[in-house]
């Protein structure tokens, strides 16, 4: 036998390093633990320098290395983020912990949920009041409208398990910056996607790091599935998007994911001059 | 040929719970030539019942002659083959002097002629047919070895123990599909042989359907490209495997086929695979309970080709006090639990009908209609409708038909184990449901 790994739970020497091959307990890889500890020590820095220098434009850098280029932990070729430090290989961003105040609580659902179009919590270009998840860059003239699609939901096997969020007021999320992450928030892992599908309505079939919308050189946007478990569909295509493949988006395109989520892409051409708009 | 495995489960268990369920989808992909299955050598034995009953009516033996001859003429060059004629002995009808021959222009023509001269007369002792086939195929361990057994009647010439002996000797040497023609054979008997030898049972309702069925068998056989694939399952110390069940394309409990590798690991043979094949397995394991927040591996499932693990899936258990997590039922697990119950309900319902217990038959077959309808198993719904009148499919309200064609009943029985995969979306929807929807905690690594 070659290397063995001591199991802290049952005390046996396991030949496998992920789970103990006797009792099945999840094992902690000593190298990974050391790397994680080192990362915790450096946690005060909001953005690690190496992440800052990571490519932030262009195609997702499929780093040809077999180790994480931040913490050096081993990685598999198709990993989309580092299992040790959490570095997102696609966006080059760290899931750094936010400042003490976590994400503001979702706005209360419209009382009664009647047919009146409730004012969408649209941070229309202007920085939102709460100082946390602000998009630092001006909007691009493109908007993601997050809603739910009944036909998609009905065609999914989760129809009996998850309930359709009815009524669901569509949310407008202006696309800004170079990348907009799509997923579900994890406070324990310090991961806060730009388009958070865990609230105000939770779609449990969306992966934490499900997809990313990426600004293209010509100013348009593209979608990339990050290796999500349940897949991402574009419009009425039969097959889900292949993982890691960049697909261009056009005005009116519909991105379907999870149990019911539908993200409609809207291009408000021409690019908006920040004219004074009446506040709702 | 490469394999991939995906695991569908809800890994979250409430405090104190021990039962872990998961569906493992195994898909073989031939990077080369698709379903042609080039490469591996194939050895095929056709076993044709030539007992006296095949003459009654004579259309059966005539159809069998023609179908076997056609199949032999279609064999590609180099395929090893033989033809066994079954009575109370398993007689080697071709080649004349023992051992398999490789197909070429000459042997195909001789073999086809031998098939055309098959004559019916004598009894039925199927273990002798299997033994003859075992003898023919044993010298070719490197080949993918498949047999096709066609009969029209009961295994009257010997005891069940004799038959079981023949199955045991053939086990591990070849895989065998079984076919019953007409309505005078016993579904349970042929299913017993097919299950024992990793094959499938089916009915040929009319003799003139034999040609197509022989050819379909050949196509499947020639498409196989990897022999002797095994599912290797490790489970932790102190755990119990409740069952390992193939659930797609058919339901087949393979728990009893476990071959121990070491104290914690068993191999389950799955036979030969073709390059475009996908099968689903439902595993259920009882593990020792752990504390809230703990994570344990409940099973490590590897696909073995020879001594190489070609793909692996992990079944996990994570204990939580969050009921929202632990009460979710994974859609794949729920679906295949239903499909297994469907097969059982049909078989029990038909048995009750045979026994004259119409009340039980009505309840069981009603439940079957309900399950088949809900899961979109339309093939089975169609077969069920020939045996029961459906009043309300959603509630499973049915009336058992007074007059049922024996062939229809047997068809329903033989095909009761066929499952459908998790329901696809309707055409207008972008049909993403082919994918498993797996409510999850940490998604992107699966």
XYZ file of C-alpha atoms in Angstrom:
726
model
C 0.000 0.000 0.000
C 1.125 3.535 -0.573
C 0.119 6.520 1.523
C -2.511 6.221 4.206
C -4.457 8.943 5.937
C -5.276 8.820 9.629
C -8.983 9.145 10.370
C -9.751 11.351 13.342
C -13.161 9.800 13.796
C -12.459 6.078 14.039
C -8.664 6.086 14.314
C -8.011 3.794 11.385
C -5.562 4.415 8.565
C -7.575 5.115 5.466
C -6.300 4.472 1.965
C -8.593 7.177 0.633
C -8.093 10.823 1.466
C -11.592 12.234 0.885
C -13.580 9.992 3.208
C -12.332 7.373 5.638
C -12.445 3.967 3.944
C -13.575 2.309 7.160
C -16.175 4.538 8.823
C -16.943 6.940 5.968
C -16.241 10.093 7.975
C -15.318 13.145 5.930
C -11.556 13.529 6.188
C -9.603 16.708 6.490
C -6.621 16.742 4.231
C -3.685 18.111 6.261
C -2.333 20.151 3.349
C -5.753 21.590 2.680
C -6.235 22.379 6.357
C -2.931 24.250 6.436
C -3.884 26.217 3.348
C -7.257 27.037 4.824
C -5.608 28.237 8.034
C -3.240 30.434 6.050
C -6.169 31.870 4.199
C -8.031 32.587 7.424
C -5.017 34.520 8.663
C -4.989 36.631 5.532
C -8.698 37.132 5.665
C -8.482 40.753 6.809
C -7.515 41.871 3.335
C -10.741 42.512 1.526
C -9.503 41.576 -1.932
C -6.439 39.379 -2.160
C -3.910 40.952 -4.497
C -3.593 37.908 -6.694
C -7.299 37.883 -7.238
C -7.146 41.550 -8.137
C -4.671 40.811 -10.861
C -6.666 37.933 -12.187
C -8.003 38.457 -15.656
C -11.230 40.351 -15.359
C -12.089 40.707 -18.999
C -12.214 38.429 -21.951
C -12.958 34.740 -21.941
C -12.838 32.866 -18.672
C -9.251 31.901 -18.171
C -9.172 28.132 -18.121
C -5.956 28.176 -16.133
C -3.766 25.423 -17.477
C -2.387 24.661 -14.034
C -3.457 21.778 -11.880
C -3.200 23.758 -8.691
C -5.169 26.729 -7.446
C -3.276 29.825 -8.517
C -4.061 31.517 -5.220
C -3.565 28.977 -2.457
C -1.766 26.232 -4.367
C -4.212 23.472 -3.438
C -4.649 20.749 -6.030
C -7.551 21.132 -8.438
C -9.189 19.003 -11.071
C -9.299 20.233 -14.636
C -13.011 20.907 -14.595
C -13.256 22.497 -11.158
C -14.890 25.910 -11.304
C -13.713 27.040 -7.903
C -11.052 26.045 -5.411
C -12.196 23.570 -2.822
C -9.793 24.966 -0.248
C -9.790 28.757 -0.490
C -12.912 29.180 -2.585
C -11.273 31.165 -5.378
C -13.596 31.323 -8.352
C -11.460 30.137 -11.266
C -13.858 31.595 -13.789
C -14.165 35.112 -12.450
C -10.942 35.158 -10.465
C -12.851 36.480 -7.468
C -12.535 35.440 -3.850
C -15.612 34.722 -1.822
C -14.350 37.185 0.774
C -16.495 37.777 3.784
C -18.545 40.938 3.600
C -18.471 43.663 6.193
C -20.297 43.051 9.453
C -23.704 43.908 8.060
C -24.795 41.046 5.912
C -27.066 41.442 2.953
C -30.107 43.530 3.788
C -33.225 41.512 4.367
C -35.242 41.050 1.229
C -37.985 43.607 0.770
C -41.246 42.378 2.207
C -43.496 40.811 -0.357
C -46.253 43.081 -1.594
C -49.101 42.961 0.890
C -51.919 40.868 -0.362
C -50.022 40.101 -3.507
C -52.786 41.558 -5.619
C -52.598 42.405 -9.242
C -51.200 45.875 -8.637
C -47.644 45.946 -9.941
C -45.638 46.430 -6.815
C -42.722 48.780 -7.263
C -39.804 46.625 -8.162
C -36.853 47.093 -5.815
C -34.987 48.626 -8.693
C -31.734 50.312 -7.834
C -32.152 52.108 -11.150
C -28.612 53.176 -11.699
C -28.331 54.976 -8.411
C -26.503 53.299 -5.564
C -28.902 51.616 -3.254
C -29.198 52.933 0.248
C -27.844 49.924 2.024
C -24.102 49.974 1.646
C -23.398 46.369 0.880
C -24.140 44.884 -2.493
C -23.593 47.958 -4.541
C -22.580 47.641 -8.120
C -19.691 50.021 -8.436
C -19.937 50.416 -12.177
C -22.475 52.271 -14.268
C -25.209 50.181 -15.777
C -24.646 48.940 -19.288
C -28.083 49.496 -20.724
C -28.798 45.790 -20.287
C -31.116 44.434 -17.638
C -31.791 40.994 -16.264
C -35.428 40.525 -15.331
C -35.680 37.744 -12.782
C -38.994 35.975 -12.774
C -40.519 32.536 -12.866
C -41.739 30.490 -15.798
C -44.768 28.303 -15.296
C -44.288 26.056 -18.338
C -40.668 25.444 -17.386
C -41.687 24.648 -13.837
C -44.410 22.257 -14.974
C -41.977 20.418 -17.213
C -39.557 19.843 -14.373
C -39.632 16.871 -12.088
C -39.402 19.165 -9.120
C -42.990 20.253 -9.777
C -44.193 17.959 -7.005
C -41.432 18.869 -4.585
C -41.002 22.601 -4.940
C -43.971 24.938 -5.051
C -44.328 27.489 -7.786
C -43.860 30.998 -6.397
C -47.161 32.540 -7.236
C -47.409 35.464 -7.484
C -43.835 36.421 -8.111
C -43.065 40.012 -8.938
C -40.295 40.115 -11.509
C -37.150 41.834 -10.316
C -35.150 44.100 -12.591
C -31.411 43.824 -12.078
C -29.333 46.180 -14.227
C -26.257 44.441 -15.580
C -23.115 46.319 -14.675
C -19.416 45.714 -14.461
C -17.679 42.921 -16.307
C -19.387 39.994 -14.691
C -22.609 39.303 -12.864
C -22.739 36.098 -10.878
C -25.892 34.003 -10.664
C -26.461 31.600 -7.799
C -27.674 31.277 -4.273
C -26.270 33.100 -1.282
C -24.295 31.195 1.333
C -23.523 33.227 4.415
C -21.498 30.424 5.923
C -19.292 30.303 2.862
C -19.271 34.055 2.406
C -20.671 33.788 -1.085
C -23.017 36.506 -2.291
C -23.962 36.261 -5.959
C -25.025 39.421 -7.747
C -28.248 37.750 -8.800
C -29.236 35.889 -5.664
C -31.891 33.265 -6.324
C -32.224 32.250 -2.687
C -34.256 35.317 -1.786
C -36.806 36.817 -1.719
C -37.991 33.570 -3.315
C -35.755 30.540 -2.930
C -35.250 28.291 -5.934
C -33.648 25.260 -4.298
C -32.622 23.640 -7.575
C -30.219 26.469 -8.408
C -26.591 25.760 -7.597
C -24.661 28.070 -5.298
C -22.400 29.068 -8.163
C -24.699 28.372 -11.015
C -23.777 30.665 -13.861
C -22.189 33.958 -14.689
C -23.222 36.702 -17.080
C -20.201 38.163 -18.762
C -19.774 41.453 -20.581
C -18.371 41.027 -24.060
C -15.947 43.283 -25.887
C -18.754 44.758 -27.989
C -20.738 45.673 -24.873
C -23.256 42.856 -25.191
C -23.583 40.083 -22.636
C -23.055 36.328 -22.607
C -24.004 33.546 -20.244
C -21.724 30.771 -18.987
C -22.892 27.796 -16.967
C -20.350 27.139 -14.222
C -20.919 23.417 -14.035
C -24.251 23.670 -12.246
C -25.862 20.466 -11.081
C -29.225 20.941 -12.705
C -28.227 22.873 -15.766
C -29.084 26.090 -17.549
C -31.225 26.399 -20.667
C -31.311 29.149 -23.226
C -34.740 29.902 -24.714
C -36.482 26.813 -26.076
C -33.350 24.755 -26.679
C -33.692 21.099 -25.840
C -30.271 20.633 -24.346
C -28.770 22.508 -21.431
C -25.780 24.743 -21.955
C -22.492 22.906 -21.933
C -20.487 23.787 -18.861
C -18.062 26.626 -19.254
C -19.142 27.533 -22.783
C -19.787 31.201 -23.558
C -23.158 31.827 -25.197
C -23.999 35.267 -26.494
C -27.237 36.854 -25.305
C -29.640 39.030 -27.247
C -32.482 41.269 -26.274
C -35.383 39.119 -25.139
C -33.366 35.948 -24.549
C -34.634 33.797 -21.709
C -32.300 31.899 -19.395
C -34.044 29.047 -17.557
C -32.555 27.401 -14.508
C -33.409 25.729 -11.241
C -36.956 24.619 -10.612
C -38.734 27.649 -12.040
C -36.399 30.612 -12.470
C -36.493 32.521 -15.731
C -34.084 35.385 -16.332
C -35.104 37.512 -19.302
C -32.407 39.682 -20.833
C -33.525 43.136 -21.895
C -31.490 45.599 -23.879
C -32.756 49.130 -23.383
C -31.239 50.579 -26.494
C -29.921 53.159 -26.953
C -27.529 53.145 -24.013
C -29.226 55.307 -21.451
C -27.998 58.761 -20.784
C -28.538 59.139 -17.060
C -31.464 61.448 -17.535
C -33.401 62.398 -14.452
C -36.066 59.821 -14.115
C -39.063 60.196 -11.886
C -38.546 58.109 -8.848
C -41.281 55.600 -8.310
C -15.289 3.443 -24.427
C -15.640 5.641 -21.387
C -18.133 5.680 -18.551
C -19.560 8.419 -16.408
C -21.557 8.148 -13.211
C -23.833 10.752 -11.618
C -25.430 10.460 -8.209
C -28.877 11.863 -7.411
C -29.837 11.988 -3.767
C -30.932 14.151 -0.889
C -27.939 13.707 1.354
C -29.593 15.416 4.323
C -30.907 13.188 7.081
C -32.760 14.169 10.228
C -31.057 13.509 13.534
C -30.993 9.783 14.276
C -31.969 8.632 10.798
C -29.960 5.876 9.131
C -31.466 5.142 5.718
C -29.673 6.680 2.739
C -31.152 6.443 -0.766
C -29.536 7.421 -4.018
C -29.977 6.904 -7.738
C -26.788 6.410 -9.713
C -26.937 6.969 -13.458
C -24.188 5.201 -15.368
C -23.644 6.164 -18.995
C -21.265 4.518 -21.405
C -19.918 6.546 -24.261
C -18.038 5.231 -27.205
C -15.727 7.936 -28.376
C -14.999 5.962 -31.540
C -17.739 4.670 -33.695
C -20.931 5.014 -31.708
C -23.117 1.966 -31.408
C -21.182 -0.271 -33.788
C -19.330 -1.814 -30.879
C -16.248 -2.489 -32.919
C -13.229 -3.964 -31.246
C -14.281 -6.650 -28.803
C -14.825 -10.137 -30.155
C -18.400 -11.411 -29.967
C -19.592 -14.956 -29.435
C -23.289 -15.599 -30.025
C -25.270 -18.788 -29.446
C -28.837 -19.133 -30.698
C -30.846 -21.676 -28.712
C -34.053 -22.756 -30.434
C -36.615 -24.977 -28.765
C -37.266 -27.981 -31.041
C -39.540 -29.904 -28.701
C -42.626 -31.538 -30.168
C -44.899 -28.648 -29.234
C -43.132 -26.350 -31.688
C -44.924 -28.384 -34.392
C -48.327 -27.470 -32.867
C -49.057 -25.447 -34.855
C -46.278 -25.886 -37.380
C -46.062 -22.146 -37.994
C -43.890 -21.885 -34.885
C -41.088 -24.200 -35.976
C -41.235 -22.833 -39.518
C -40.921 -19.264 -38.249
C -38.097 -20.277 -35.907
C -36.197 -21.962 -38.765
C -36.537 -18.923 -40.962
C -35.673 -16.419 -38.228
C -32.575 -18.354 -37.093
C -31.399 -18.788 -40.684
C -31.855 -15.098 -41.422
C -30.036 -14.118 -38.247
C -27.093 -16.361 -39.138
C -26.932 -14.908 -42.653
C -26.683 -11.440 -41.124
C -23.714 -12.207 -38.872
C -20.719 -10.022 -39.665
C -17.472 -11.723 -40.625
C -15.531 -13.008 -37.656
C -18.427 -13.274 -35.202
C -18.158 -16.599 -33.361
C -21.447 -18.475 -33.417
C -23.292 -21.727 -32.918
C -26.860 -22.995 -33.102
C -28.277 -25.196 -30.345
C -31.481 -27.205 -30.833
C -33.267 -27.777 -27.551
C -35.264 -30.847 -26.543
C -34.597 -33.076 -23.547
C -31.004 -32.657 -24.725
C -29.178 -29.624 -25.895
C -28.063 -30.739 -29.337
C -25.460 -28.811 -31.262
C -27.171 -28.200 -34.605
C -24.286 -26.178 -36.035
C -21.334 -26.428 -36.430
C -21.343 -30.205 -36.787
C -18.093 -30.926 -35.000
C -18.239 -29.021 -31.721
C -16.934 -25.579 -30.781
C -17.870 -22.204 -32.175
C -17.002 -21.157 -35.696
C -16.202 -17.713 -37.023
C -18.754 -16.363 -39.460
C -17.672 -16.179 -43.090
C -19.404 -16.770 -46.405
C -19.101 -20.525 -46.059
C -20.085 -20.980 -42.394
C -22.987 -18.549 -42.707
C -24.444 -20.532 -45.559
C -23.923 -23.874 -43.764
C -25.303 -22.531 -40.515
C -28.375 -21.106 -42.211
C -29.018 -24.442 -43.901
C -28.703 -26.231 -40.576
C -31.279 -23.822 -39.159
C -33.638 -24.494 -42.061
C -33.447 -28.211 -41.331
C -34.336 -27.983 -37.652
C -36.988 -30.585 -36.891
C -39.341 -30.544 -33.946
C -39.851 -33.587 -31.746
C -39.035 -34.496 -28.169
C -39.255 -33.073 -24.672
C -37.994 -30.001 -22.871
C -35.113 -29.844 -20.386
C -33.695 -26.349 -20.549
C -30.748 -26.923 -18.224
C -29.251 -29.184 -20.910
C -29.580 -26.327 -23.429
C -27.794 -23.985 -21.057
C -25.099 -26.587 -20.330
C -24.397 -27.099 -24.029
C -24.080 -23.323 -24.419
C -21.801 -23.052 -21.398
C -19.592 -25.721 -22.912
C -19.432 -23.855 -26.228
C -18.671 -20.461 -24.704
C -16.337 -21.373 -21.845
C -13.250 -21.560 -24.123
C -13.739 -17.908 -25.155
C -13.370 -15.836 -22.001
C -12.024 -12.840 -23.914
C -15.164 -12.510 -26.051
C -18.470 -10.830 -25.233
C -20.643 -13.916 -24.828
C -24.369 -13.723 -25.436
C -27.108 -16.272 -25.947
C -30.703 -16.051 -27.123
C -33.111 -18.721 -25.942
C -36.426 -19.189 -27.728
C -39.108 -21.529 -26.435
C -42.858 -21.996 -26.655
C -43.559 -24.058 -23.588
C -42.864 -25.120 -20.046
C -39.693 -26.699 -18.808
C -41.489 -29.976 -18.182
C -38.704 -32.503 -18.571
C -36.822 -31.709 -15.371
C -37.120 -30.202 -11.896
C -36.585 -26.576 -10.911
C -33.385 -27.674 -9.150
C -32.058 -29.099 -12.413
C -32.769 -25.793 -14.112
C -31.134 -23.818 -11.300
C -28.040 -26.008 -11.661
C -27.853 -25.141 -15.351
C -28.234 -21.418 -14.575
C -25.533 -21.583 -11.899
C -23.078 -23.273 -14.284
C -23.781 -20.656 -16.974
C -23.506 -17.731 -14.542
C -20.419 -15.725 -15.365
C -19.915 -17.522 -18.688
C -22.612 -15.877 -20.783
C -25.590 -13.549 -20.710
C -28.892 -14.875 -21.938
C -32.065 -13.232 -23.222
C -35.135 -15.453 -23.150
C -38.163 -15.336 -25.439
C -41.471 -17.091 -25.207
C -43.551 -17.515 -28.339
C -47.313 -17.947 -28.037
C -49.172 -18.254 -24.750
C -48.169 -21.678 -23.411
C -44.964 -20.762 -21.635
C -44.447 -19.460 -18.113
C -43.373 -15.850 -17.722
C -41.923 -16.458 -14.244
C -39.823 -19.366 -15.502
C -38.226 -17.493 -18.387
C -37.790 -14.404 -16.220
C -35.971 -16.591 -13.708
C -33.477 -17.721 -16.361
C -33.017 -14.241 -17.832
C -32.547 -12.596 -14.432
C -30.036 -15.225 -13.403
C -28.019 -14.624 -16.552
C -28.229 -10.802 -16.799
C -30.631 -10.933 -19.704
C -34.174 -9.897 -20.427
C -37.365 -11.825 -20.990
C -39.909 -10.874 -23.620
C -42.889 -12.275 -25.446
C -43.230 -12.985 -29.151
C -46.976 -12.953 -29.573
C -47.121 -14.282 -33.135
C -44.602 -16.563 -34.891
C -44.190 -14.079 -37.735
C -42.726 -11.550 -35.282
C -39.743 -13.824 -34.686
C -37.642 -12.492 -37.551
C -37.622 -8.981 -36.180
C -36.916 -10.098 -32.659
C -33.941 -12.283 -33.667
C -32.506 -9.393 -35.617
C -33.062 -6.930 -32.789
C -31.185 -9.306 -30.508
C -28.295 -9.532 -32.953
C -28.128 -5.783 -33.279
C -27.956 -5.375 -29.509
C -25.392 -8.163 -29.202
C -23.120 -6.788 -31.902
C -23.347 -3.306 -30.388
C -21.765 -4.435 -27.126
C -18.237 -3.222 -26.775
C -17.165 -3.935 -23.193
C -17.617 -7.282 -21.445
C -18.117 -7.938 -17.757
C -18.662 -4.505 -16.294
C -19.131 -4.577 -12.528
C -20.610 -2.106 -10.102
C -18.318 -2.037 -7.088
C -19.856 -0.672 -3.920
C -18.036 0.192 -0.741
C -20.145 0.902 2.345
C -18.838 1.917 5.779
C -18.209 -0.447 8.639
C -21.404 -1.174 10.551
C -23.684 -0.390 7.619
C -26.150 -2.681 5.854
C -27.003 -2.672 2.176
C -30.793 -2.864 1.979
C -30.844 -3.297 -1.760
C -29.110 -2.555 -5.029
C -31.591 -2.373 -7.839
C -31.247 -1.633 -11.500
C -34.176 0.721 -12.188
C -33.707 1.738 -15.808
C -34.246 0.570 -18.473
C -35.903 -2.197 -16.433
C -36.357 -2.968 -12.760
C -34.101 -5.793 -11.635
C -33.051 -6.374 -8.058
C -29.375 -7.318 -8.182
C -28.760 -7.395 -4.411
C -28.383 -11.164 -4.393
C -25.678 -11.048 -7.067
C -23.189 -9.414 -4.696
C -19.701 -10.898 -4.886
C -17.629 -9.904 -1.844
C -14.346 -8.122 -2.614
C -13.451 -7.417 0.980
C -15.303 -6.919 4.245
C -16.771 -3.585 3.150
C -16.909 -3.930 -0.622
C -19.054 -5.975 -2.996
C -19.123 -6.332 -6.764
C -22.388 -6.524 -8.677
C -22.010 -7.895 -12.218
C -23.837 -5.866 -14.880
C -22.792 -7.786 -17.986
C -21.672 -6.298 -21.277
C -22.235 -2.670 -22.263
C -22.584 -0.962 -25.569
C -21.233 2.443 -26.392
C -24.511 4.299 -26.193
C -26.053 2.731 -23.144
C -27.263 4.296 -19.938
C -28.599 2.512 -16.883
C -29.858 3.749 -13.549
C -29.336 2.018 -10.213
C -31.151 2.702 -6.945
C -29.094 1.908 -3.862
C -30.375 1.949 -0.306
C -27.956 1.708 2.610
C -28.478 1.771 6.363
C -25.593 3.572 8.020
C -24.725 4.114 11.654
C -26.268 7.393 12.821
C -23.958 10.333 13.485
C -24.464 13.719 15.110
C -26.110 16.781 13.618
C -23.609 18.520 11.367
C -21.592 15.356 10.718
C -20.944 14.086 7.253
C -20.307 10.472 6.320
C -19.743 8.693 3.081
C -22.583 6.171 2.830
C -21.357 4.459 -0.312
C -18.597 4.749 -2.840
C -19.715 3.295 -6.135
C -17.141 2.539 -8.794
C -17.651 1.087 -12.214
C -15.109 -1.647 -12.794
C -13.860 -2.869 -16.160
C -11.354 -5.604 -15.417
C -9.341 -4.277 -12.512
C -9.783 -0.638 -13.450
C -12.241 1.705 -11.813
C -13.455 3.701 -14.809
C -15.886 5.986 -13.022
C -16.946 6.755 -9.513
C -19.894 8.240 -7.644
C -20.181 9.184 -3.977
C -23.312 8.732 -1.892
C -23.160 10.966 1.150
C -25.043 11.404 4.396
C -25.180 14.736 6.207
C -27.196 14.985 9.385
C -29.071 18.216 9.952
C -31.689 19.630 12.287
C -33.103 21.702 9.437
C -36.304 19.931 8.500
C -36.627 21.907 5.315
C -33.522 20.079 4.112
C -34.055 16.627 5.524
C -37.672 16.208 4.445
C -37.046 16.792 0.768
C -37.330 13.685 -1.314
C -35.056 13.531 -4.284
C -37.134 13.410 -7.442
C -35.146 10.560 -9.016
C -35.386 8.437 -5.891
C -39.120 9.091 -5.631
C -39.647 8.324 -9.309
C -37.846 4.988 -9.273
C -39.379 3.920 -5.992
C -42.681 4.353 -7.842
C -41.491 2.410 -10.892
C -40.386 -0.518 -8.741
C -43.736 -0.497 -6.967
C -45.435 -0.409 -10.378
C -43.715 -3.610 -11.533
C -44.588 -5.322 -8.279
C -48.225 -4.179 -8.365
C -48.661 -5.574 -11.894
C -47.115 -8.937 -11.070
C -49.084 -9.298 -7.843
C -52.295 -8.106 -9.506
C -51.974 -10.619 -12.334
C -51.195 -13.405 -9.886
C -54.279 -12.495 -7.830
C -56.376 -12.529 -10.994
C -55.067 -16.009 -11.840
C -55.909 -17.132 -8.310
C -59.453 -15.827 -8.718
C -58.997 -13.073 -6.127
C -60.591 -10.267 -8.116
C -60.683 -7.806 -5.188
C -56.926 -7.917 -4.713
C -56.377 -7.865 -8.473
C -58.528 -4.729 -8.747
C -56.628 -2.916 -5.993
C -53.177 -3.865 -7.291
C -53.873 -3.215 -10.959
C -55.643 0.028 -10.035
C -52.558 1.152 -8.176
C -50.486 0.134 -11.192
C -52.623 2.285 -13.518
C -52.250 5.220 -11.136
C -48.460 4.851 -10.839
C -47.935 4.301 -14.561
C -50.090 7.325 -15.422
C -48.441 9.640 -12.919
C -44.950 8.719 -14.043
C -45.754 9.004 -17.737
C -45.048 5.308 -18.388
C -47.375 5.240 -21.375
C -46.201 1.892 -22.716
C -47.310 0.221 -19.508
C -50.582 2.173 -19.329
C -51.442 0.883 -22.798
C -50.775 -2.726 -21.784
C -52.727 -2.307 -18.540
C -55.772 -1.062 -20.452
C -56.032 -4.420 -22.199
C -56.474 -6.109 -18.830
C -58.515 -3.524 -16.911
C -61.092 -0.910 -17.789
C -59.901 2.389 -16.419
C -62.533 4.601 -14.837
C -60.224 7.157 -13.280
C -56.519 6.859 -13.835
C -55.621 9.535 -11.270
C -57.267 7.722 -8.385
C -56.550 4.251 -9.728
C -60.197 3.280 -10.064
C -60.420 0.329 -12.445
C -62.518 -2.739 -13.258
C -60.762 -5.961 -14.110
C -61.930 -7.141 -17.515
C -63.791 -10.403 -17.496
C -62.369 -11.577 -20.791
C -58.686 -11.014 -21.276
C -56.592 -12.350 -24.131
C -53.936 -14.603 -22.574
C -51.315 -13.064 -24.850
C -52.158 -9.567 -23.626
C -51.899 -10.666 -20.037
C -48.522 -12.291 -20.612
C -47.293 -9.272 -22.500
C -48.199 -7.062 -19.555
C -46.430 -9.458 -17.197
C -43.197 -9.687 -19.224
C -43.031 -5.951 -19.760
C -44.041 -4.965 -16.231
C -40.423 -4.278 -15.343
C -39.867 -1.700 -18.078
C -39.425 1.740 -16.616
C -39.361 5.235 -17.959
C -36.874 7.859 -16.958
C -37.915 10.918 -15.029
C -40.664 12.643 -16.954
C -39.707 14.936 -19.783
C -41.244 18.335 -20.189
C -44.037 18.811 -22.683
C -42.887 19.837 -26.149
C -43.693 23.566 -25.698
C -41.542 23.800 -22.612
C -37.793 23.732 -23.072
C -37.820 20.197 -21.688
C -35.081 20.502 -19.141
C -36.584 17.725 -17.106
C -34.333 15.188 -18.705
C -31.959 16.448 -16.086
C -32.336 15.507 -12.513
C -33.498 18.293 -10.319
C -31.558 17.882 -7.237
C -32.376 20.276 -4.442
C -29.017 20.988 -3.081
C -26.915 22.786 -0.595
C -23.647 23.140 -2.436
C -24.370 22.801 -6.062
C -21.615 23.299 -8.462
C -19.598 20.265 -7.523
C -21.442 17.181 -8.401
